[in-house]
Short mmCIF file of C-alpha atoms in Angstrom, two decimals:
data_model
loop_
_atom_site.label_atom_id
_atom_site.label_comp_id
_atom_site.label_asym_id
_atom_site.label_seq_id
_atom_site.Cartn_x
_atom_site.Cartn_y
_atom_site.Cartn_z
CA SER A 1 37.84 -33.34 -66.24
CA ALA A 2 37.02 -36.42 -68.19
CA ASP A 3 36.02 -40.11 -67.76
CA ASP A 4 38.33 -42.95 -70.03
CA GLY A 5 36.18 -45.71 -68.75
CA THR A 6 38.95 -47.03 -66.81
CA HIS A 7 39.75 -44.55 -63.88
CA GLY A 8 36.73 -42.78 -63.65
CA ASN A 9 36.18 -38.88 -63.55
CA GLU A 10 39.74 -37.31 -63.57
CA PRO A 11 41.70 -34.20 -64.15
CA TRP A 12 43.25 -34.29 -67.67
CA VAL A 13 45.35 -31.86 -69.84
CA THR A 14 45.15 -30.79 -73.48
CA ASP A 15 47.90 -28.95 -75.74
CA GLY A 16 45.27 -28.80 -78.33
CA THR A 17 46.27 -31.95 -80.08
CA ALA A 18 45.14 -35.76 -79.61
CA PRO A 19 48.77 -37.04 -78.44
CA GLY A 20 48.59 -34.00 -75.93
CA THR A 21 45.52 -34.75 -74.76
CA VAL A 22 46.29 -37.04 -71.71
CA LEU A 23 45.32 -38.04 -68.12
CA LEU A 24 46.57 -35.64 -65.82
CA ARG A 25 46.80 -37.66 -62.68
CA ASP A 26 44.57 -40.44 -61.55
CA VAL A 27 43.67 -38.88 -58.14
CA ASN A 28 41.31 -41.39 -56.92
CA PRO A 29 43.32 -44.61 -57.95
CA GLY A 30 41.30 -47.18 -59.67
CA ALA A 31 37.57 -46.91 -61.31
CA VAL A 32 36.12 -44.57 -58.66
CA PRO A 33 36.05 -40.93 -59.93
CA SER A 34 37.42 -37.82 -58.03
CA ASN A 35 35.00 -35.90 -59.84
CA PRO A 36 37.28 -32.73 -60.32
CA GLN A 37 35.34 -29.67 -60.22
CA GLN A 38 35.75 -25.92 -59.96
CA PHE A 39 39.08 -25.40 -61.84
CA VAL A 40 40.09 -21.54 -61.47
CA ALA A 41 43.37 -19.82 -62.44
CA LEU A 42 45.96 -18.86 -59.81
CA GLY A 43 49.00 -17.50 -61.56
CA THR A 44 50.19 -20.56 -63.75
CA ARG A 45 48.64 -23.02 -61.88
CA VAL A 46 45.23 -24.19 -61.44
CA LEU A 47 43.45 -24.70 -58.10
CA PHE A 48 40.19 -26.95 -58.05
CA ARG A 49 38.35 -29.50 -55.55
CA ALA A 50 38.67 -33.45 -56.08
CA ASN A 51 37.60 -36.34 -54.05
CA GLN A 52 40.18 -39.15 -52.55
CA LEU A 53 38.44 -41.86 -50.60
CA ALA A 54 41.06 -41.01 -47.58
CA THR A 55 40.71 -37.54 -47.83
CA GLY A 56 37.11 -36.53 -49.09
CA GLU A 57 36.47 -33.95 -51.36
CA GLU A 58 39.27 -31.27 -50.94
CA LEU A 59 41.28 -28.59 -52.47
CA TRP A 60 44.01 -29.58 -55.10
CA ILE A 61 46.52 -27.34 -57.53
CA SER A 62 47.97 -28.00 -60.59
CA ASP A 63 50.82 -26.92 -62.81
CA GLY A 64 49.81 -28.97 -65.68
CA THR A 65 52.01 -31.95 -64.91
CA PRO A 66 51.30 -35.37 -62.58
CA ALA A 67 54.28 -34.29 -60.52
CA GLY A 68 52.66 -30.93 -59.67
CA THR A 69 49.24 -32.01 -59.30
CA GLN A 70 48.95 -32.17 -55.75
CA LEU A 71 46.49 -31.85 -52.21
CA VAL A 72 46.88 -28.74 -51.24
CA ARG A 73 45.36 -29.19 -47.84
CA ASP A 74 43.20 -31.63 -46.08
CA ILE A 75 40.95 -29.14 -44.35
CA ARG A 76 38.66 -31.47 -42.73
CA PRO A 77 40.84 -34.15 -41.61
CA GLY A 78 39.90 -37.87 -42.55
CA PRO A 79 37.64 -39.42 -45.11
CA SER A 80 34.84 -36.65 -44.70
CA SER A 81 34.93 -34.02 -46.96
CA SER A 82 35.06 -30.10 -46.55
CA GLY A 83 32.25 -29.20 -49.02
CA ILE A 84 34.67 -26.97 -50.82
CA TRP A 85 32.58 -24.41 -52.81
CA GLY A 86 32.84 -21.02 -54.89
CA LEU A 87 36.20 -21.13 -55.78
CA THR A 88 36.79 -17.47 -56.70
CA ARG A 89 40.27 -15.68 -57.55
CA VAL A 90 40.65 -12.11 -56.14
CA GLY A 91 44.61 -10.91 -56.60
CA ALA A 92 46.78 -13.42 -55.30
CA HIS A 93 44.42 -15.78 -53.24
CA VAL A 94 41.59 -18.11 -54.01
CA TYR A 95 38.45 -17.91 -52.00
CA PHE A 96 35.81 -20.60 -51.31
CA ALA A 97 33.32 -21.60 -48.61
CA ALA A 98 34.37 -24.78 -46.61
CA ASN A 99 33.63 -26.82 -43.35
CA ASP A 100 36.68 -28.19 -41.27
CA GLY A 101 34.40 -29.88 -39.04
CA VAL A 102 34.74 -26.91 -36.24
CA THR A 103 33.49 -23.92 -37.26
CA GLY A 104 30.91 -24.92 -39.77
CA ASN A 105 30.83 -23.86 -43.43
CA GLU A 106 32.90 -20.54 -43.36
CA LEU A 107 35.02 -18.13 -45.77
CA TRP A 108 38.59 -19.51 -46.27
CA GLN A 109 41.46 -18.45 -48.89
CA SER A 110 44.21 -20.15 -50.38
CA ASP A 111 47.65 -18.94 -51.97
CA GLY A 112 48.03 -22.48 -53.14
CA THR A 113 50.29 -23.78 -49.95
CA ALA A 114 48.91 -25.89 -47.43
CA ALA A 115 50.29 -23.19 -44.92
CA GLY A 116 48.39 -20.33 -46.82
CA THR A 117 45.19 -22.04 -47.29
CA VAL A 118 43.33 -20.76 -43.86
CA LEU A 119 40.10 -19.66 -42.29
CA VAL A 120 39.49 -15.94 -43.35
CA ALA A 121 36.58 -15.54 -40.54
CA GLU A 122 34.29 -17.08 -38.25
CA LEU A 123 31.18 -15.34 -39.49
CA GLN A 124 28.78 -17.33 -37.70
CA ALA A 125 30.34 -18.19 -34.14
CA GLY A 126 29.65 -21.42 -32.15
CA GLY A 127 30.53 -23.80 -34.87
CA ASN A 128 27.13 -23.18 -36.62
CA GLY A 129 28.67 -21.94 -39.98
CA THR A 130 26.61 -20.30 -42.61
CA VAL A 131 25.57 -21.11 -46.12
CA LEU A 132 27.86 -18.67 -48.74
CA ASP A 133 26.57 -18.28 -52.56
CA ASP A 134 27.25 -16.16 -55.28
CA PHE A 135 30.95 -15.54 -55.10
CA LEU A 136 32.19 -12.90 -57.25
CA ALA A 137 35.15 -10.81 -57.56
CA CYS A 138 35.07 -6.94 -57.71
CA GLY A 139 38.16 -5.38 -57.65
CA ASP A 140 40.08 -5.82 -54.51
CA ARG A 141 36.52 -7.12 -53.11
CA LEU A 142 35.12 -10.43 -52.61
CA LEU A 143 30.91 -10.22 -52.94
CA PHE A 144 28.92 -13.00 -51.78
CA GLU A 145 25.64 -14.19 -50.50
CA SER A 146 25.49 -15.27 -46.74
CA ASN A 147 22.32 -16.39 -44.69
CA LEU A 148 23.81 -14.70 -41.30
CA TRP A 149 21.37 -14.51 -38.65
CA THR A 150 22.34 -11.14 -38.01
CA ALA A 151 22.69 -9.86 -41.39
CA PRO A 152 21.33 -11.89 -44.17
CA GLY A 153 22.13 -10.58 -47.51
CA LEU A 154 24.81 -9.37 -49.88
CA HIS A 155 28.31 -8.99 -48.18
CA ALA A 156 31.70 -7.72 -49.43
CA TYR A 157 35.12 -8.63 -48.16
CA ASP A 158 37.80 -6.28 -48.75
CA THR A 159 41.22 -8.56 -49.40
CA THR A 160 43.33 -5.46 -48.55
CA THR A 161 42.06 -4.86 -45.20
CA GLY A 162 40.68 -7.51 -43.93
CA THR A 163 37.03 -6.31 -43.05
CA ARG A 164 33.54 -7.44 -44.22
CA THR A 165 30.57 -5.55 -44.77
CA PHE A 166 27.17 -6.23 -44.95
CA LEU A 167 25.75 -4.38 -47.98
CA GLY A 168 22.34 -4.16 -46.65
CA VAL A 169 20.33 -5.92 -49.16
CA ALA A 170 19.97 -9.98 -50.22
CA GLY A 171 20.30 -10.55 -53.81
CA HIS A 172 21.19 -13.08 -56.72
CA SER A 173 22.27 -13.39 -60.22
CA LEU A 174 25.50 -11.31 -59.68
CA THR A 175 27.31 -9.81 -62.55
CA ARG A 176 30.39 -7.49 -62.96
CA SER A 177 30.27 -4.92 -65.76
CA GLU A 178 33.39 -2.61 -65.39
CA ASP A 179 34.27 -1.95 -61.94
CA ARG A 180 30.39 -2.61 -60.60
CA VAL A 181 28.06 -5.50 -60.16
CA PHE A 182 24.58 -5.60 -61.03
CA PHE A 183 22.06 -7.74 -59.56
CA SER A 184 18.61 -8.80 -58.59
CA GLY A 185 17.94 -7.09 -55.55
CA ILE A 186 14.90 -8.03 -52.90
CA SER A 187 13.39 -5.05 -51.03
CA ALA A 188 9.98 -3.45 -50.26
CA ASN A 189 9.59 -2.90 -54.10
CA GLY A 190 9.87 -6.66 -54.72
CA ARG A 191 12.87 -8.01 -57.31
CA GLU A 192 14.33 -5.00 -59.32
CA LEU A 193 17.81 -4.46 -60.56
CA TRP A 194 20.36 -3.11 -58.50
CA ILE A 195 24.07 -1.91 -58.32
CA THR A 196 27.24 -2.11 -55.88
CA ASP A 197 30.67 -1.03 -56.07
CA GLY A 198 31.16 -3.38 -53.12
CA THR A 199 30.40 -0.53 -50.47
CA PRO A 200 26.91 0.17 -48.56
CA ALA A 201 26.93 3.85 -50.10
CA GLY A 202 27.32 2.67 -53.43
CA THR A 203 24.61 -0.18 -53.15
CA GLN A 204 21.31 1.01 -54.30
CA GLU A 205 18.34 0.25 -56.38
CA VAL A 206 18.92 1.31 -59.99
CA VAL A 207 14.90 1.53 -60.96
CA ASP A 208 11.93 0.33 -59.89
CA LEU A 209 10.41 -1.11 -63.20
CA VAL A 210 7.13 -2.43 -61.49
CA PRO A 211 6.30 0.02 -59.10
CA GLY A 212 4.74 -1.79 -55.80
CA PRO A 213 5.71 -4.92 -54.12
CA THR A 214 5.60 -7.20 -56.92
CA GLY A 215 9.01 -6.30 -58.73
CA SER A 216 10.18 -7.14 -62.17
CA ASP A 217 12.08 -10.37 -61.34
CA PRO A 218 15.25 -9.28 -63.59
CA PHE A 219 17.37 -12.46 -64.41
CA ARG A 220 19.85 -13.91 -66.90
CA LEU A 221 22.23 -10.70 -66.64
CA VAL A 222 24.88 -10.65 -69.29
CA ASP A 223 27.65 -7.69 -69.12
CA VAL A 224 27.90 -6.29 -72.12
CA GLY A 225 31.05 -3.78 -71.47
CA ASN A 226 29.33 -0.72 -70.17
CA GLY A 227 26.21 -2.46 -68.48
CA VAL A 228 24.28 -5.35 -68.62
CA VAL A 229 21.31 -6.79 -70.69
CA PHE A 230 18.73 -8.70 -68.39
CA GLU A 231 15.62 -10.23 -68.84
CA ALA A 232 12.53 -8.88 -66.84
CA THR A 233 8.68 -8.58 -66.53
CA THR A 234 6.65 -5.71 -66.69
CA THR A 235 3.52 -6.66 -68.63
CA THR A 236 4.72 -9.80 -70.21
CA GLY A 237 7.63 -12.32 -69.84
CA GLY A 238 10.35 -12.35 -72.10
CA GLU A 239 11.35 -8.99 -72.32
CA LEU A 240 15.02 -7.72 -72.73
CA TRP A 241 16.20 -4.73 -70.96
CA PHE A 242 19.80 -3.02 -71.09
CA SER A 243 20.96 -0.36 -67.89
CA ASP A 244 23.97 1.33 -67.60
CA GLY A 245 23.43 1.63 -63.85
CA THR A 246 21.25 4.78 -64.32
CA PRO A 247 17.26 5.04 -64.15
CA ALA A 248 17.82 7.25 -67.63
CA GLY A 249 20.16 4.67 -69.14
CA THR A 250 17.91 1.71 -68.13
CA VAL A 251 15.89 0.80 -71.47
CA HIS A 252 13.61 -1.57 -73.08
CA LEU A 253 15.25 -3.43 -76.03
CA CYS A 254 12.67 -5.89 -77.40
CA THR A 255 10.03 -8.65 -76.35
CA PRO A 256 10.40 -11.45 -79.28
CA ASP A 257 6.86 -12.81 -78.24
CA PRO A 258 4.31 -10.51 -77.02
CA ALA A 259 2.32 -13.13 -75.64
CA GLY A 260 5.31 -14.07 -73.38
CA ASN A 261 4.81 -18.02 -74.30
CA VAL A 262 8.45 -18.91 -74.26
CA ALA A 263 11.07 -17.13 -71.92
CA ILE A 264 14.22 -16.02 -73.34
CA ASP A 265 17.23 -18.34 -72.68
CA GLU A 266 20.98 -18.79 -73.16
CA THR A 267 22.06 -15.23 -73.78
CA THR A 268 25.61 -14.35 -74.55
CA LEU A 269 27.75 -11.87 -76.06
CA CYS A 270 29.89 -12.58 -79.01
CA ASN A 271 31.55 -9.84 -80.91
CA GLY A 272 29.54 -6.78 -80.02
CA HIS A 273 26.16 -8.98 -80.88
CA LEU A 274 23.76 -10.37 -78.09
CA PHE A 275 22.63 -13.70 -78.87
CA PHE A 276 20.19 -15.58 -77.18
CA LEU A 277 17.13 -18.30 -77.77
CA GLY A 278 13.84 -16.62 -77.91
CA HIS A 279 10.62 -17.18 -79.54
CA THR A 280 8.22 -15.53 -81.92
CA PRO A 281 4.91 -16.51 -83.14
CA ALA A 282 5.99 -16.38 -86.73
CA ALA A 283 9.45 -18.04 -86.39
CA GLY A 284 9.00 -20.42 -82.90
CA ARG A 285 11.97 -21.03 -80.92
CA GLU A 286 14.90 -19.80 -82.75
CA LEU A 287 18.54 -18.51 -82.32
CA MET A 288 18.30 -14.59 -82.27
CA TRP A 289 20.48 -11.49 -81.77
CA LEU A 290 20.31 -7.78 -81.11
CA PRO A 291 23.02 -5.21 -82.45
CA THR A 292 25.67 -4.05 -80.27
CA PRO A 293 24.48 -3.34 -77.11
CA GLY A 294 27.05 -0.68 -76.33
CA ALA A 295 30.99 -1.09 -76.43
CA SER A 296 32.48 -4.10 -75.18
CA LYS A 297 35.68 -5.31 -74.21
CA ARG A 298 37.64 -8.76 -73.41
CA ASP A 299 41.12 -10.05 -72.71
CA LEU A 300 42.79 -12.66 -75.81
CA GLY A 301 45.14 -15.43 -74.22
CA GLY A 302 47.29 -14.56 -71.46
CA ALA A 303 50.58 -13.07 -70.49
CA SER A 304 54.26 -14.81 -70.59
CA ARG A 305 56.12 -15.78 -67.38
CA PRO A 306 57.51 -14.89 -65.31
CA ASP A 307 56.30 -11.34 -64.68
CA LEU A 308 52.88 -11.74 -66.60
CA PRO A 309 52.89 -8.39 -67.87
CA THR A 310 49.43 -7.05 -68.45
CA LEU A 311 47.42 -4.44 -70.73
CA GLY A 312 43.75 -3.55 -70.60
CA PHE A 313 41.63 -0.37 -70.25
CA ALA A 314 42.21 2.19 -67.75
CA ALA A 315 39.18 1.47 -65.01
CA GLY A 316 38.02 -1.05 -67.30
CA ALA A 317 36.22 1.35 -69.50
CA PRO A 318 35.22 -0.16 -73.11
CA PRO A 319 35.84 2.04 -76.16
CA THR A 320 32.63 3.93 -76.43
CA LEU A 321 32.13 6.03 -79.36
CA GLY A 322 32.94 10.04 -79.26
CA THR A 323 35.41 9.02 -76.12
CA THR A 324 39.03 8.87 -75.27
CA VAL A 325 40.19 5.41 -73.42
CA ASP A 326 43.31 4.69 -72.13
CA LEU A 327 45.24 1.64 -72.74
CA VAL A 328 47.05 0.88 -69.55
CA ALA A 329 50.11 -1.64 -69.51
CA GLU A 330 52.13 -3.01 -66.50
CA GLY A 331 55.37 -5.05 -67.51
CA PRO A 332 59.07 -5.96 -66.11
CA SER A 333 61.42 -3.28 -65.17
CA ASN A 334 64.52 -2.61 -67.42
CA HIS A 335 62.37 -3.78 -70.71
CA LEU A 336 61.04 -1.48 -73.51
CA GLY A 337 57.31 -1.82 -73.98
CA VAL A 338 55.81 -1.85 -77.39
CA LEU A 339 52.36 -1.41 -78.07
CA LEU A 340 51.25 -3.07 -80.84
CA GLY A 341 47.82 -3.19 -82.82
CA GLY A 342 46.46 -5.65 -85.19
CA ASP A 343 43.52 -7.49 -87.35
CA ALA A 344 41.58 -9.73 -85.49
CA VAL A 345 42.94 -13.00 -85.15
CA ASP A 346 42.71 -15.99 -82.96
CA PRO A 347 45.56 -16.46 -80.06
CA THR A 348 47.89 -19.04 -81.53
CA ALA A 349 49.45 -21.86 -78.95
CA PRO A 350 52.43 -20.37 -76.98
CA LEU A 351 55.44 -19.41 -78.59
CA VAL A 352 58.68 -21.28 -78.58
CA LEU A 353 61.60 -18.96 -79.69
CA PRO A 354 65.05 -18.47 -78.18
CA GLY A 355 64.72 -15.78 -75.64
CA LEU A 356 61.13 -15.46 -75.34
CA VAL A 357 60.01 -17.44 -72.16
CA ASP A 358 56.83 -19.36 -72.16
CA GLY A 359 53.03 -18.84 -71.82
CA GLY A 360 52.58 -15.65 -74.01
CA TYR A 361 49.94 -15.59 -77.11
CA ASP A 362 50.44 -13.80 -80.28
CA THR A 363 46.68 -12.09 -80.47
CA VAL A 364 47.58 -9.37 -82.51
CA GLY A 365 49.30 -11.20 -85.59
CA LEU A 366 52.86 -9.99 -85.02
CA LEU A 367 54.19 -13.20 -86.58
CA LEU A 368 52.04 -13.03 -89.61
CA GLY A 369 52.91 -9.59 -90.24
CA GLN A 370 49.76 -7.84 -89.91
CA ALA A 371 50.58 -6.09 -86.37
CA ILE A 372 51.96 -2.40 -86.24
CA THR A 373 53.52 -0.51 -83.68
CA LEU A 374 51.45 2.24 -82.10
CA ALA A 375 53.42 3.22 -78.93
CA VAL A 376 56.73 2.70 -77.11
CA SER A 377 57.58 3.15 -73.76
CA ALA A 378 61.01 2.30 -71.55
CA GLN A 379 58.63 2.64 -68.07
CA PRO A 380 57.36 -0.34 -66.62
CA SER A 381 53.88 1.33 -65.99
CA TRP A 382 52.31 3.54 -68.78
CA SER A 383 49.35 4.31 -70.59
CA TRP A 384 48.32 5.51 -74.15
CA PRO A 385 45.15 7.25 -74.88
CA LEU A 386 42.86 5.82 -77.49
CA PRO A 387 40.25 8.44 -78.77
CA VAL A 388 37.43 6.79 -80.43
CA PRO A 389 35.42 8.96 -83.33
CA ASN A 390 31.59 9.25 -82.93
CA THR A 391 31.21 7.46 -86.02
CA ALA A 392 28.38 5.58 -86.38
CA SER A 393 29.80 3.25 -89.35
CA LEU A 394 32.51 2.07 -86.84
CA GLU A 395 30.24 0.42 -84.20
CA GLY A 396 31.10 -3.26 -84.02
CA LEU A 397 34.57 -2.60 -85.50
CA GLY A 398 36.96 -5.00 -83.26
CA LEU A 399 40.11 -3.64 -82.46
CA HIS A 400 43.04 -6.21 -80.98
CA PHE A 401 45.82 -4.52 -78.43
CA GLN A 402 48.87 -6.26 -77.12
CA VAL A 403 52.25 -5.08 -75.63
CA LEU A 404 55.69 -7.07 -76.43
CA TRP A 405 58.53 -6.19 -73.93
CA VAL A 406 61.64 -6.23 -74.81
CA GLY A 407 64.88 -6.51 -72.54
CA ALA A 408 68.31 -7.14 -72.46
CA GLY A 409 68.73 -9.81 -69.89
CA ALA A 410 66.96 -13.06 -70.01
CA PRO A 411 64.08 -13.64 -70.63
CA THR A 412 64.56 -11.04 -73.73
CA PHE A 413 60.86 -11.08 -74.54
CA GLN A 414 57.50 -10.84 -72.42
CA TRP A 415 54.08 -10.71 -74.11
CA SER A 416 51.28 -8.90 -72.32
CA ASN A 417 47.64 -10.31 -72.46
CA GLY A 418 45.86 -9.26 -75.58
CA VAL A 419 42.92 -7.04 -75.49
CA ARG A 420 40.11 -7.07 -77.87
CA GLY A 421 37.69 -3.86 -77.86
CA THR A 422 34.47 -3.68 -79.87
CA LEU A 423 33.71 -0.06 -80.55
CA GLY A 424 29.73 1.05 -79.71
CA PRO A 425 27.66 3.66 -78.48
CA ALA A 426 27.21 4.51 -75.11
CA LEU A 427 23.75 3.12 -74.89
CA ALA A 428 21.96 -0.10 -76.10
CA HIS A 429 19.60 0.45 -79.03
#
């Protein structure tokens, strides 16, 4: 979203060049802005919320063209807004909170069409609605916080069965790591670190860092691949901790300022290093970093259309030193999958070559002649084992992988997304 001084804040699109950076559509014509927010990808399109005087703030969709930027549905008919919030994709749908003026604020889903934008369930009957927040996708489940009268706290909605389950605890700061969600849970022990797999049986406190009702108040959780780094307070503020989801694997990393004068801020993971703003008595407030807190992974670029082939580590497992992880590929039938490995290069712009469908990105340097062939398979679904030596000198090494699907029919070539794996130990240090 951007404001050019004439149209107000409206949706824009860019291909990375000045001539290719243009106003997508003046959703609310004139100088009054539509204030587009909460952009979330759904296949090759983007859903977002925007405001028109005639409809209020409602759900919109765009394929990146003016003609393809349209109102999905006026959920609360007329100029009143439906209060859309928390757009989160799970599978082929985007889930969010909205108020249609009848049921109150409730859980909705959309497949990008008016007919497919529907109320999921009236969680709080009688038109009173409920406050929904902290939306997070975990596999086929949608996790969210709700202030339901009968069960206030964390809930999981299974998108495959359409069932909702109360997880038995209130929490915030939901952060996904692999196929688990870490969060700051509230119980008789105060605020402590909790973990869930989206089921009541798999929801439990990780460790009581400060015994008793006070709690360590964990927050600023950051996914580092095989667990989370978080800030907590046991003896002083500004402590950094790591947890792999077990009591034994929850360890204190550092306390930059033993006096706890300034809290840690702006934590982020980059290439296997945790960067943050911290404070020490000698240096004051500066940019700081920790060594690789375990192995990590991230997707690069995007897959090409129309099949959107994928590549990833099995079960989301990061490439930990001394283990073997599987790279799992899914692609179109009647194509040959070629697994490529290469040097660390930034994704290029979408390729424009005869027979290559658009939308794919070269993330392993194939066009630069830097990629090597690791494996070949004619199956639409296959995996390849990646043994990672238990060699300390390899810590922090970044490996890039991608699959090129080659077929006799159109399109001849299709890219999967790229995957970067940063080698690291099982635990932070």
